[in-house]
mmCIF file of C-alpha atoms in Angstrom:
data_model
loop_
_atom_site.group_PDB
_atom_site.id
_atom_site.type_symbol
_atom_site.label_atom_id
_atom_site.label_comp_id
_atom_site.label_asym_id
_atom_site.label_seq_id
_atom_site.Cartn_x
_atom_site.Cartn_y
_atom_site.Cartn_z
ATOM 1 C CA UNK N 22 92.236 180.680 120.929
ATOM 2 C CA UNK N 23 90.926 178.218 123.489
ATOM 3 C CA UNK N 24 94.098 178.613 125.583
ATOM 4 C CA UNK N 25 93.004 182.186 126.363
ATOM 5 C CA UNK N 26 89.747 180.917 127.825
ATOM 6 C CA UNK N 27 91.700 178.779 130.278
ATOM 7 C CA UNK N 28 93.860 181.738 131.277
ATOM 8 C CA UNK N 29 90.674 183.619 132.189
ATOM 9 C CA UNK N 30 88.925 180.765 133.958
ATOM 10 C CA UNK N 31 91.744 179.379 136.094
ATOM 11 C CA UNK N 32 92.826 182.805 137.342
ATOM 12 C CA UNK N 33 89.402 183.447 138.867
ATOM 13 C CA UNK N 34 89.575 183.338 142.690
ATOM 14 C CA UNK N 35 86.253 181.487 142.917
ATOM 15 C CA UNK N 36 87.508 178.814 140.521
ATOM 16 C CA UNK N 37 90.762 178.408 142.449
ATOM 17 C CA UNK N 38 88.782 178.081 145.677
ATOM 18 C CA UNK N 39 86.500 175.433 144.184
ATOM 19 C CA UNK N 40 89.556 173.520 142.928
ATOM 20 C CA UNK N 41 91.411 173.843 146.280
ATOM 21 C CA UNK N 42 94.151 175.399 144.124
ATOM 22 C CA UNK N 43 96.698 178.127 144.796
ATOM 23 C CA UNK N 44 96.290 177.587 148.537
ATOM 24 C CA UNK N 45 99.776 178.944 149.239
ATOM 25 C CA UNK N 46 99.454 182.188 147.268
ATOM 26 C CA UNK N 47 101.720 181.376 144.321
ATOM 27 C CA UNK N 48 103.543 184.647 143.476
ATOM 28 C CA UNK N 49 102.612 184.596 139.770
ATOM 29 C CA UNK N 50 99.491 184.191 137.643
ATOM 30 C CA UNK N 51 98.346 180.779 136.558
ATOM 31 C CA UNK N 52 99.444 180.246 132.942
ATOM 32 C CA UNK N 53 99.018 177.385 130.495
ATOM 33 C CA UNK N 54 102.793 177.147 130.104
ATOM 34 C CA UNK N 55 105.733 178.103 132.303
ATOM 35 C CA UNK N 56 108.195 179.981 130.101
ATOM 36 C CA UNK N 57 110.802 179.819 132.863
ATOM 37 C CA UNK N 58 110.736 176.038 133.025
ATOM 38 C CA UNK N 59 110.868 175.778 129.251
ATOM 39 C CA UNK N 60 113.806 178.183 129.026
ATOM 40 C CA UNK N 61 115.897 176.563 131.779
ATOM 41 C CA UNK N 62 115.007 172.913 131.206
ATOM 42 C CA UNK N 63 118.101 170.925 132.120
ATOM 43 C CA UNK N 64 118.371 167.203 131.355
ATOM 44 C CA UNK N 65 116.470 165.925 128.320
ATOM 45 C CA UNK N 66 117.078 162.516 126.814
ATOM 46 C CA UNK N 67 118.233 162.562 123.204
ATOM 47 C CA UNK N 68 116.206 159.491 122.420
ATOM 48 C CA UNK N 69 113.383 157.600 124.108
ATOM 49 C CA UNK N 70 113.765 154.638 121.765
ATOM 50 C CA UNK N 71 115.889 152.624 124.232
ATOM 51 C CA UNK N 72 113.171 153.135 126.867
ATOM 52 C CA UNK N 73 110.567 151.895 124.381
ATOM 53 C CA UNK N 74 112.602 148.725 123.824
ATOM 54 C CA UNK N 75 112.815 148.221 127.590
ATOM 55 C CA UNK N 76 109.075 148.720 128.117
ATOM 56 C CA UNK N 77 108.115 146.505 125.193
ATOM 57 C CA UNK N 78 110.162 143.762 126.855
ATOM 58 C CA UNK N 79 108.320 144.471 130.103
ATOM 59 C CA UNK N 80 105.111 143.590 128.248
ATOM 60 C CA UNK N 81 103.322 146.942 128.496
ATOM 61 C CA UNK N 82 100.621 147.810 125.983
ATOM 62 C CA UNK N 83 102.106 150.689 123.971
ATOM 63 C CA UNK N 84 100.221 152.816 121.458
ATOM 64 C CA UNK N 85 101.676 155.769 119.585
ATOM 65 C CA UNK N 86 99.468 158.029 117.476
ATOM 66 C CA UNK N 87 99.904 161.097 115.299
ATOM 67 C CA UNK N 88 97.524 163.817 114.249
ATOM 68 C CA UNK N 89 98.538 164.212 110.586
ATOM 69 C CA UNK N 90 98.135 167.985 110.230
ATOM 70 C CA UNK N 91 100.636 168.863 112.963
ATOM 71 C CA UNK N 92 103.944 170.325 111.738
ATOM 72 C CA UNK N 93 105.589 170.663 115.165
ATOM 73 C CA UNK N 94 105.974 166.938 115.941
ATOM 74 C CA UNK N 95 104.634 165.662 112.641
ATOM 75 C CA UNK N 96 103.570 162.178 111.677
ATOM 76 C CA UNK N 97 106.700 161.765 109.549
ATOM 77 C CA UNK N 98 108.880 162.463 112.589
ATOM 78 C CA UNK N 99 107.156 159.770 114.629
ATOM 79 C CA UNK N 100 107.192 157.258 111.785
ATOM 80 C CA UNK N 101 110.871 157.862 111.151
ATOM 81 C CA UNK N 102 111.686 157.381 114.836
ATOM 82 C CA UNK N 103 109.521 154.293 115.307
ATOM 83 C CA UNK N 104 110.918 152.702 112.149
ATOM 84 C CA UNK N 105 114.258 152.516 113.931
ATOM 85 C CA UNK N 106 112.797 150.165 116.540
ATOM 86 C CA UNK N 107 112.734 147.592 113.749
ATOM 87 C CA UNK N 108 109.606 145.924 115.117
ATOM 88 C CA UNK N 109 108.008 142.939 113.408
ATOM 89 C CA UNK N 110 104.668 143.678 111.727
ATOM 90 C CA UNK N 111 101.715 141.765 113.178
ATOM 91 C CA UNK N 112 98.868 143.466 111.261
ATOM 92 C CA UNK N 113 99.786 145.231 108.047
ATOM 93 C CA UNK N 114 98.920 148.855 107.367
ATOM 94 C CA UNK N 115 95.186 149.457 106.995
ATOM 95 C CA UNK N 116 92.703 152.348 107.129
ATOM 96 C CA UNK N 117 90.675 152.431 110.345
ATOM 97 C CA UNK N 118 87.142 153.825 110.378
ATOM 98 C CA UNK N 119 85.113 156.276 112.433
ATOM 99 C CA UNK N 120 81.530 156.385 111.237
ATOM 100 C CA UNK N 121 81.831 155.589 107.545
ATOM 101 C CA UNK N 122 84.902 157.798 107.167
ATOM 102 C CA UNK N 123 88.544 156.837 107.318
ATOM 103 C CA UNK N 124 89.613 157.947 110.790
ATOM 104 C CA UNK N 125 93.262 157.386 109.962
ATOM 105 C CA UNK N 126 95.675 154.573 109.230
ATOM 106 C CA UNK N 127 97.287 152.057 111.533
ATOM 107 C CA UNK N 128 99.834 149.266 111.677
ATOM 108 C CA UNK N 129 100.263 146.816 114.544
ATOM 109 C CA UNK N 130 103.730 145.596 115.489
ATOM 110 C CA UNK N 131 104.930 143.094 118.035
ATOM 111 C CA UNK N 132 104.794 145.251 121.176
ATOM 112 C CA UNK N 133 103.494 148.505 119.739
ATOM 113 C CA UNK N 134 100.519 149.899 117.796
ATOM 114 C CA UNK N 135 100.958 152.969 115.603
ATOM 115 C CA UNK N 136 97.983 154.983 114.334
ATOM 116 C CA UNK N 137 97.417 158.246 112.543
ATOM 117 C CA UNK N 138 94.357 160.392 113.115
ATOM 118 C CA UNK N 139 93.258 161.994 109.866
ATOM 119 C CA UNK N 140 92.748 165.736 109.919
ATOM 120 C CA UNK N 141 93.962 166.219 113.482
ATOM 121 C CA UNK N 142 96.614 168.653 114.675
ATOM 122 C CA UNK N 143 99.049 168.403 117.578
ATOM 123 C CA UNK N 144 96.244 168.198 120.122
ATOM 124 C CA UNK N 145 94.388 165.338 118.502
ATOM 125 C CA UNK N 146 91.323 165.289 120.826
ATOM 126 C CA UNK N 147 90.845 169.021 120.258
ATOM 127 C CA UNK N 148 90.670 168.755 116.465
ATOM 128 C CA UNK N 149 89.177 165.253 116.043
ATOM 129 C CA UNK N 150 87.415 164.451 119.346
ATOM 130 C CA UNK N 151 85.355 161.523 118.065
ATOM 131 C CA UNK N 152 88.300 159.845 116.337
ATOM 132 C CA UNK N 153 90.459 160.388 119.413
ATOM 133 C CA UNK N 154 87.750 158.819 121.559
ATOM 134 C CA UNK N 155 87.574 155.738 119.326
ATOM 135 C CA UNK N 156 91.362 155.482 119.473
ATOM 136 C CA UNK N 157 91.311 155.666 123.282
ATOM 137 C CA UNK N 158 88.494 153.150 123.616
ATOM 138 C CA UNK N 159 90.333 150.681 121.354
ATOM 139 C CA UNK N 160 93.539 151.195 123.324
ATOM 140 C CA UNK N 161 91.821 150.545 126.669
ATOM 141 C CA UNK N 162 90.103 147.456 125.288
ATOM 142 C CA UNK N 163 93.385 146.222 123.827
ATOM 143 C CA UNK N 164 91.643 145.812 120.481
ATOM 144 C CA UNK N 165 92.830 146.784 117.003
ATOM 145 C CA UNK N 166 91.197 149.875 115.508
ATOM 146 C CA UNK N 167 87.937 149.252 113.613
ATOM 147 C CA UNK N 168 88.383 148.064 110.049
ATOM 148 C CA UNK N 169 84.967 149.374 108.994
ATOM 149 C CA UNK F 29 91.435 159.387 153.172
ATOM 150 C CA UNK F 30 90.261 162.356 155.273
ATOM 151 C CA UNK F 31 92.152 164.577 152.852
ATOM 152 C CA UNK F 32 90.256 162.846 150.063
ATOM 153 C CA UNK F 33 87.004 164.349 151.277
ATOM 154 C CA UNK F 34 88.637 167.754 151.681
ATOM 155 C CA UNK F 35 89.698 167.462 148.034
ATOM 156 C CA UNK F 36 86.178 166.682 146.831
ATOM 157 C CA UNK F 37 84.916 169.311 144.389
ATOM 158 C CA UNK F 38 81.282 170.137 145.098
ATOM 159 C CA UNK F 39 80.801 172.208 141.951
ATOM 160 C CA UNK F 40 82.974 174.397 139.730
ATOM 161 C CA UNK F 41 81.837 177.950 138.905
ATOM 162 C CA UNK F 42 79.686 177.879 135.775
ATOM 163 C CA UNK F 43 79.645 174.101 135.678
ATOM 164 C CA UNK F 44 76.622 172.168 134.375
ATOM 165 C CA UNK F 45 75.300 169.307 136.537
ATOM 166 C CA UNK F 46 77.348 166.112 136.075
ATOM 167 C CA UNK F 47 76.890 162.460 137.089
ATOM 168 C CA UNK F 48 80.472 161.904 138.225
ATOM 169 C CA UNK F 49 82.693 162.777 141.208
ATOM 170 C CA UNK F 50 85.608 165.172 141.024
ATOM 171 C CA UNK F 51 88.503 165.766 143.386
ATOM 172 C CA UNK F 52 91.452 168.150 143.221
ATOM 173 C CA UNK F 53 94.242 169.390 145.418
ATOM 174 C CA UNK F 54 97.911 168.993 146.211
ATOM 175 C CA UNK F 55 100.291 166.152 146.928
ATOM 176 C CA UNK F 56 103.692 167.072 148.357
ATOM 177 C CA UNK F 57 106.439 165.289 146.421
ATOM 178 C CA UNK F 58 109.489 166.800 148.112
ATOM 179 C CA UNK F 59 109.390 168.149 151.660
ATOM 180 C CA UNK F 60 112.900 169.547 151.633
ATOM 181 C CA UNK F 61 112.374 171.876 148.655
ATOM 182 C CA UNK F 62 108.645 172.184 149.275
ATOM 183 C CA UNK F 63 107.525 170.884 145.900
ATOM 184 C CA UNK F 64 103.822 170.038 145.589
ATOM 185 C CA UNK F 65 101.951 168.892 142.497
ATOM 186 C CA UNK F 66 98.353 169.808 141.720
ATOM 187 C CA UNK F 67 95.998 167.088 140.493
ATOM 188 C CA UNK F 68 92.404 166.984 139.267
ATOM 189 C CA UNK F 69 90.549 163.671 139.205
ATOM 190 C CA UNK F 70 87.378 163.355 137.140
ATOM 191 C CA UNK F 71 85.906 159.959 137.887
ATOM 192 C CA UNK F 72 84.107 157.861 135.292
ATOM 193 C CA UNK F 73 80.517 158.774 134.522
ATOM 194 C CA UNK F 74 79.329 155.227 135.221
ATOM 195 C CA UNK F 75 80.675 152.517 137.543
ATOM 196 C CA UNK F 76 83.897 154.345 138.420
ATOM 197 C CA UNK F 77 84.809 151.526 140.776
ATOM 198 C CA UNK F 78 85.020 149.185 137.797
ATOM 199 C CA UNK F 79 86.825 151.483 135.343
ATOM 200 C CA UNK F 80 90.601 151.841 134.905
ATOM 201 C CA UNK F 81 92.605 154.840 136.089
ATOM 202 C CA UNK F 82 94.312 156.935 133.379
ATOM 203 C CA UNK F 83 96.922 159.595 134.171
ATOM 204 C CA UNK F 84 97.110 162.296 131.463
ATOM 205 C CA UNK F 85 100.232 164.430 130.948
ATOM 206 C CA UNK F 86 100.761 167.286 128.487
ATOM 207 C CA UNK F 87 104.129 168.450 127.251
ATOM 208 C CA UNK F 88 106.195 171.588 126.754
ATOM 209 C CA UNK F 89 108.341 171.078 128.676
ATOM 210 C CA UNK F 90 106.574 173.427 131.069
ATOM 211 C CA UNK F 91 103.102 173.145 129.519
ATOM 212 C CA UNK F 92 101.659 170.130 131.286
ATOM 213 C CA UNK F 93 98.869 172.218 132.782
ATOM 214 C CA UNK F 94 95.110 171.686 132.894
ATOM 215 C CA UNK F 95 94.751 174.204 130.066
ATOM 216 C CA UNK F 96 95.308 171.527 127.452
ATOM 217 C CA UNK F 97 94.352 167.925 128.188
ATOM 218 C CA UNK F 98 91.715 168.759 130.778
ATOM 219 C CA UNK F 99 90.197 171.881 129.234
ATOM 220 C CA UNK F 100 90.406 171.473 125.469
ATOM 221 C CA UNK F 101 91.099 167.840 124.715
ATOM 222 C CA UNK F 102 89.897 164.862 126.783
ATOM 223 C CA UNK F 103 88.409 166.385 129.932
ATOM 224 C CA UNK F 104 84.656 166.477 130.687
ATOM 225 C CA UNK F 105 84.346 170.259 130.348
ATOM 226 C CA UNK F 106 85.206 172.919 127.777
ATOM 227 C CA UNK F 107 85.589 176.545 128.881
ATOM 228 C CA UNK F 108 83.432 179.074 127.077
ATOM 229 C CA UNK F 109 84.897 182.094 125.284
ATOM 230 C CA UNK F 110 84.407 184.555 128.148
ATOM 231 C CA UNK F 111 85.871 182.195 130.735
ATOM 232 C CA UNK F 112 82.600 182.476 132.658
ATOM 233 C CA UNK F 113 81.163 179.006 132.240
ATOM 234 C CA UNK F 114 81.816 175.407 131.332
ATOM 235 C CA UNK F 115 80.009 173.117 128.919
ATOM 236 C CA UNK F 116 80.168 169.363 128.495
ATOM 237 C CA UNK F 117 82.640 167.683 126.141
ATOM 238 C CA UNK F 118 80.624 165.068 124.265
ATOM 239 C CA UNK F 119 83.718 162.922 123.674
ATOM 240 C CA UNK F 120 85.193 163.178 127.141
ATOM 241 C CA UNK F 121 87.426 160.217 127.975
ATOM 242 C CA UNK F 122 85.892 159.884 131.446
ATOM 243 C CA UNK F 123 83.038 157.873 130.007
ATOM 244 C CA UNK F 124 85.561 155.049 129.640
ATOM 245 C CA UNK F 125 87.934 155.637 132.566
ATOM 246 C CA UNK F 126 88.734 157.658 135.682
ATOM 247 C CA UNK F 127 90.935 160.445 134.349
ATOM 248 C CA UNK F 128 93.653 161.941 136.545
ATOM 249 C CA UNK F 129 95.185 165.220 135.357
ATOM 250 C CA UNK F 130 98.505 166.300 136.822
ATOM 251 C CA UNK F 131 100.185 169.703 136.529
ATOM 252 C CA UNK F 132 103.833 168.767 136.332
ATOM 253 C CA UNK F 133 106.563 169.474 137.138
ATOM 254 C CA UNK F 134 106.440 171.980 140.030
ATOM 255 C CA UNK F 135 106.245 175.460 138.547
ATOM 256 C CA UNK F 136 103.607 174.481 135.982
ATOM 257 C CA UNK F 137 100.079 175.799 136.541
ATOM 258 C CA UNK F 138 99.051 175.462 140.172
ATOM 259 C CA UNK F 139 101.902 173.113 141.038
ATOM 260 C CA UNK F 140 104.507 174.979 143.034
ATOM 261 C CA UNK F 141 107.836 174.861 144.778
ATOM 262 C CA UNK F 142 109.013 176.788 147.838
ATOM 263 C CA UNK F 143 112.542 176.719 146.433
ATOM 264 C CA UNK F 144 112.595 179.163 143.549
ATOM 265 C CA UNK F 145 115.800 177.667 142.108
ATOM 266 C CA UNK F 146 113.705 174.579 141.285
ATOM 267 C CA UNK F 147 112.161 176.597 138.443
ATOM 268 C CA UNK F 148 115.591 176.720 136.806
ATOM 269 C CA UNK F 149 116.842 173.204 137.428
ATOM 270 C CA UNK F 150 113.922 171.047 136.319
ATOM 271 C CA UNK F 151 114.548 168.254 133.860
ATOM 272 C CA UNK F 152 113.401 164.841 132.684
ATOM 273 C CA UNK F 153 114.844 162.892 135.605
ATOM 274 C CA UNK F 154 113.394 164.850 138.509
ATOM 275 C CA UNK F 155 110.069 165.224 136.710
ATOM 276 C CA UNK F 156 109.737 161.457 136.403
ATOM 277 C CA UNK F 157 110.840 160.890 140.001
ATOM 278 C CA UNK F 158 108.425 163.482 141.404
ATOM 279 C CA UNK F 159 105.614 161.992 139.324
ATOM 280 C CA UNK F 160 106.323 158.529 140.768
ATOM 281 C CA UNK F 161 106.318 159.923 144.319
ATOM 282 C CA UNK F 162 103.078 161.733 143.490
ATOM 283 C CA UNK F 163 101.383 158.528 142.348
ATOM 284 C CA UNK F 164 102.459 156.509 145.399
ATOM 285 C CA UNK F 165 101.280 159.194 147.817
ATOM 286 C CA UNK F 166 98.100 159.893 145.840
ATOM 287 C CA UNK F 167 97.210 156.217 146.127
ATOM 288 C CA UNK F 168 97.344 156.554 149.929
ATOM 289 C CA UNK F 169 94.722 159.264 149.657
ATOM 290 C CA UNK F 170 92.637 157.240 147.198
ATOM 291 C CA UNK F 171 93.277 153.650 148.330
ATOM 292 C CA UNK F 172 90.402 152.382 146.170
ATOM 293 C CA UNK F 173 92.698 152.873 143.167
ATOM 294 C CA UNK F 174 95.482 150.643 144.503
ATOM 295 C CA UNK F 175 95.976 147.601 142.204
ATOM 296 C CA UNK F 176 93.396 149.085 139.752
ATOM 297 C CA UNK F 177 94.201 148.747 136.019
ATOM 298 C CA UNK F 178 96.333 151.807 135.372
ATOM 299 C CA UNK F 179 97.417 153.532 132.131
ATOM 300 C CA UNK F 180 99.362 156.676 131.309
ATOM 301 C CA UNK F 181 98.476 158.924 128.349
ATOM 302 C CA UNK F 182 99.913 162.110 126.955
ATOM 303 C CA UNK F 183 101.126 164.075 123.977
ATOM 304 C CA UNK F 184 104.055 166.145 122.672
ATOM 305 C CA UNK F 185 106.914 166.444 125.159
ATOM 306 C CA UNK F 186 104.996 163.941 127.262
ATOM 307 C CA UNK F 187 106.580 161.626 124.694
ATOM 308 C CA UNK F 188 109.409 161.897 127.246
ATOM 309 C CA UNK F 189 107.371 162.133 130.463
ATOM 310 C CA UNK F 190 105.128 159.119 129.822
ATOM 311 C CA UNK F 191 107.699 156.438 128.897
ATOM 312 C CA UNK F 192 110.147 157.751 131.522
ATOM 313 C CA UNK F 193 107.485 157.531 134.247
ATOM 314 C CA UNK F 194 106.400 154.114 132.958
ATOM 315 C CA UNK F 195 110.017 152.945 133.223
ATOM 316 C CA UNK F 196 110.266 154.159 136.818
ATOM 317 C CA UNK F 197 107.037 152.397 137.696
ATOM 318 C CA UNK F 198 108.195 149.146 136.069
ATOM 319 C CA UNK F 199 111.492 149.344 137.979
ATOM 320 C CA UNK F 200 109.693 150.248 141.217
ATOM 321 C CA UNK F 201 107.315 147.332 140.817
ATOM 322 C CA UNK F 202 110.204 144.935 140.215
ATOM 323 C CA UNK F 203 111.653 145.978 143.575
ATOM 324 C CA UNK F 204 108.380 145.529 145.449
ATOM 325 C CA UNK F 205 106.681 142.204 146.111
ATOM 326 C CA UNK F 206 103.133 143.575 146.104
ATOM 327 C CA UNK F 207 103.196 146.675 143.882
ATOM 328 C CA UNK F 208 100.148 148.950 144.098
ATOM 329 C CA UNK F 209 100.652 150.557 140.665
ATOM 330 C CA UNK F 210 99.087 148.076 138.264
ATOM 331 C CA UNK F 211 100.507 149.717 135.125
ATOM 332 C CA UNK F 212 99.151 148.003 131.993
ATOM 333 C CA UNK F 213 100.383 150.346 129.282
ATOM 334 C CA UNK F 214 100.617 153.830 127.830
ATOM 335 C CA UNK F 215 99.484 155.808 124.817
ATOM 336 C CA UNK F 216 101.196 158.926 123.441
ATOM 337 C CA UNK F 217 100.334 161.300 120.606
ATOM 338 C CA UNK F 218 102.554 163.515 118.423
ATOM 339 C CA UNK F 219 105.234 162.457 120.839
ATOM 340 C CA UNK F 220 108.775 163.829 121.030
ATOM 341 C CA UNK F 221 110.709 160.591 120.611
ATOM 342 C CA UNK F 222 114.178 160.879 119.109
ATOM 343 C CA UNK F 223 115.917 164.206 118.439
ATOM 344 C CA UNK F 224 117.715 163.016 115.320
ATOM 345 C CA UNK F 225 114.933 161.078 113.590
ATOM 346 C CA UNK F 226 112.223 163.517 114.728
ATOM 347 C CA UNK F 227 114.156 166.420 113.208
ATOM 348 C CA UNK F 228 114.623 164.741 109.847
ATOM 349 C CA UNK F 229 110.966 163.678 109.857
ATOM 350 C CA UNK F 230 109.873 167.219 110.689
ATOM 351 C CA UNK F 231 111.811 168.923 107.906
ATOM 352 C CA UNK F 232 110.571 166.257 105.508
ATOM 353 C CA UNK F 233 106.988 167.025 106.546
ATOM 354 C CA UNK F 234 107.546 170.749 105.954
ATOM 355 C CA UNK F 235 108.763 170.031 102.411
ATOM 356 C CA UNK F 236 106.220 167.340 101.504
ATOM 357 C CA UNK F 237 103.417 169.610 102.747
ATOM 358 C CA UNK F 238 104.741 172.508 100.665
ATOM 359 C CA UNK F 239 105.426 174.736 103.655
ATOM 360 C CA UNK F 240 109.022 175.396 102.546
ATOM 361 C CA UNK F 241 110.865 175.814 99.238
ATOM 362 C CA UNK F 242 113.195 173.250 97.675
ATOM 363 C CA UNK F 243 116.018 175.723 98.272
ATOM 364 C CA UNK F 244 115.296 175.970 102.004
ATOM 365 C CA UNK F 245 114.823 172.226 102.280
ATOM 366 C CA UNK F 246 118.212 171.603 100.661
ATOM 367 C CA UNK F 247 119.821 174.302 102.801
ATOM 368 C CA UNK F 248 118.492 172.773 106.040
ATOM 369 C CA UNK F 249 119.629 169.288 105.043
ATOM 370 C CA UNK F 250 123.039 170.689 104.102
ATOM 371 C CA UNK F 251 123.676 172.843 107.184
ATOM 372 C CA UNK F 252 121.842 171.036 109.978
ATOM 373 C CA UNK F 253 123.560 168.188 111.802
ATOM 374 C CA UNK F 254 120.595 166.796 113.744
ATOM 375 C CA UNK F 255 122.725 164.638 115.992
ATOM 376 C CA UNK F 256 124.754 167.588 117.255
ATOM 377 C CA UNK F 257 124.027 169.026 120.704
ATOM 378 C CA UNK F 258 123.947 172.588 119.358
ATOM 379 C CA UNK F 259 122.678 173.769 115.970
ATOM 380 C CA UNK F 260 125.176 175.655 113.799
ATOM 381 C CA UNK F 261 124.602 179.305 112.860
ATOM 382 C CA UNK F 262 123.923 178.299 109.258
ATOM 383 C CA UNK F 263 121.393 175.734 110.418
ATOM 384 C CA UNK F 264 119.639 178.219 112.689
ATOM 385 C CA UNK F 265 119.531 180.720 109.842
ATOM 386 C CA UNK F 266 118.042 178.205 107.401
ATOM 387 C CA UNK F 267 115.320 177.107 109.864
ATOM 388 C CA UNK F 268 114.579 180.695 110.912
ATOM 389 C CA UNK F 269 114.206 181.699 107.273
ATOM 390 C CA UNK F 270 111.686 178.893 106.798
ATOM 391 C CA UNK F 271 109.657 179.893 109.834
ATOM 392 C CA UNK F 272 109.801 183.652 109.330
ATOM 393 C CA UNK F 273 109.618 183.954 105.553
ATOM 394 C CA UNK F 274 108.053 180.784 104.163
ATOM 395 C CA UNK F 275 105.544 179.373 106.697
ATOM 396 C CA UNK F 276 103.388 182.486 106.900
ATOM 397 C CA UNK F 277 100.822 183.060 109.671
ATOM 398 C CA UNK F 278 99.724 179.467 110.043
ATOM 399 C CA UNK F 279 99.055 177.512 113.208
ATOM 400 C CA UNK F 280 102.025 175.125 113.051
ATOM 401 C CA UNK F 281 100.152 172.805 115.413
ATOM 402 C CA UNK F 282 97.356 172.408 112.885
ATOM 403 C CA UNK F 283 98.403 173.590 109.483
ATOM 404 C CA UNK F 284 94.996 173.560 107.748
ATOM 405 C CA UNK F 285 92.896 175.322 110.395
ATOM 406 C CA UNK F 286 92.684 179.089 111.037
ATOM 407 C CA UNK F 287 95.298 180.455 113.424
ATOM 408 C CA UNK F 288 94.298 182.412 116.515
ATOM 409 C CA UNK F 289 94.488 186.140 115.708
#
């Protein structure tokens, strides 16, 4: 229910003052999501895969991860989509470790790293903060995830 | 830079003492419509001048607010149950980088527009364009971050936002001899990627994780054309049956943890 805590905190006038927020008197409460925007969203690309191809060619470091207990954008959805990039495998599928536990699984392709985070839902850092932190640190360092 | 000091956060209500700087405020991204985006920068806990800059975006669309990334995922603080105080996040990502949270597009969270029709004509394109304008203008306020190693991170519908913004930055940089946005890469989680393949992968997950019956699985595969713009009535019925009669009261975002009552 952590979303409810945010709704309380960010609607406090003293918090908004400290954040220099809501300085124009927005005519509605602060909410975690805007239902109006969601309902009337206009253009949405059918597929981002062509953009991935473009950005891989541009030489960006690209990591894609999946918390494997999410059923909204599940790991199988991401794997199915990424598989259609037809990328060449650089480092074959292996379990990566956090502490002495398997933190998830990963495979490194030419131009993209895919990793799962074991036991994490849609908001990976909420459910598996330590594993998400290790993932982020490896990404920033440009290093493969720890093999032990 | 004067605005930078105005944006400095001295302390948030209920906040524990912290060894890092924070700034927050608005950057106007469209004068004509009066669109302004709200940002919150939590600098790195050590040597911020040496650490990369990471922009974090949540998804939705319409949910990229500080409720998620900043307050329950990677930010330095968690909000306590009563909403009265904050406590430290032991695995905050600002030990490794300067984390910039952005409420986007206008209409989300504290980000606003003076043209109410903007709330009903937002989309991928304008969101990416406004985010690029935000970054360029934000860099004028925080010139120390120009040319700094820069990454974008996000989750969910930010599977659109992040690559689309990255593409605009790459194209912008190509057109400028001395680009200030030193984009090195991006990382996305549980990312909306491809409507057709995502949909097949999602229904497969529901079946392989025993959330739906064989009968429903077969019915969805039979009636749903995932490459069509609109779902058929039969498809909608099959998916609705799954959600309303087979899933039960689970948290679909985390199927093995208790749902919020």
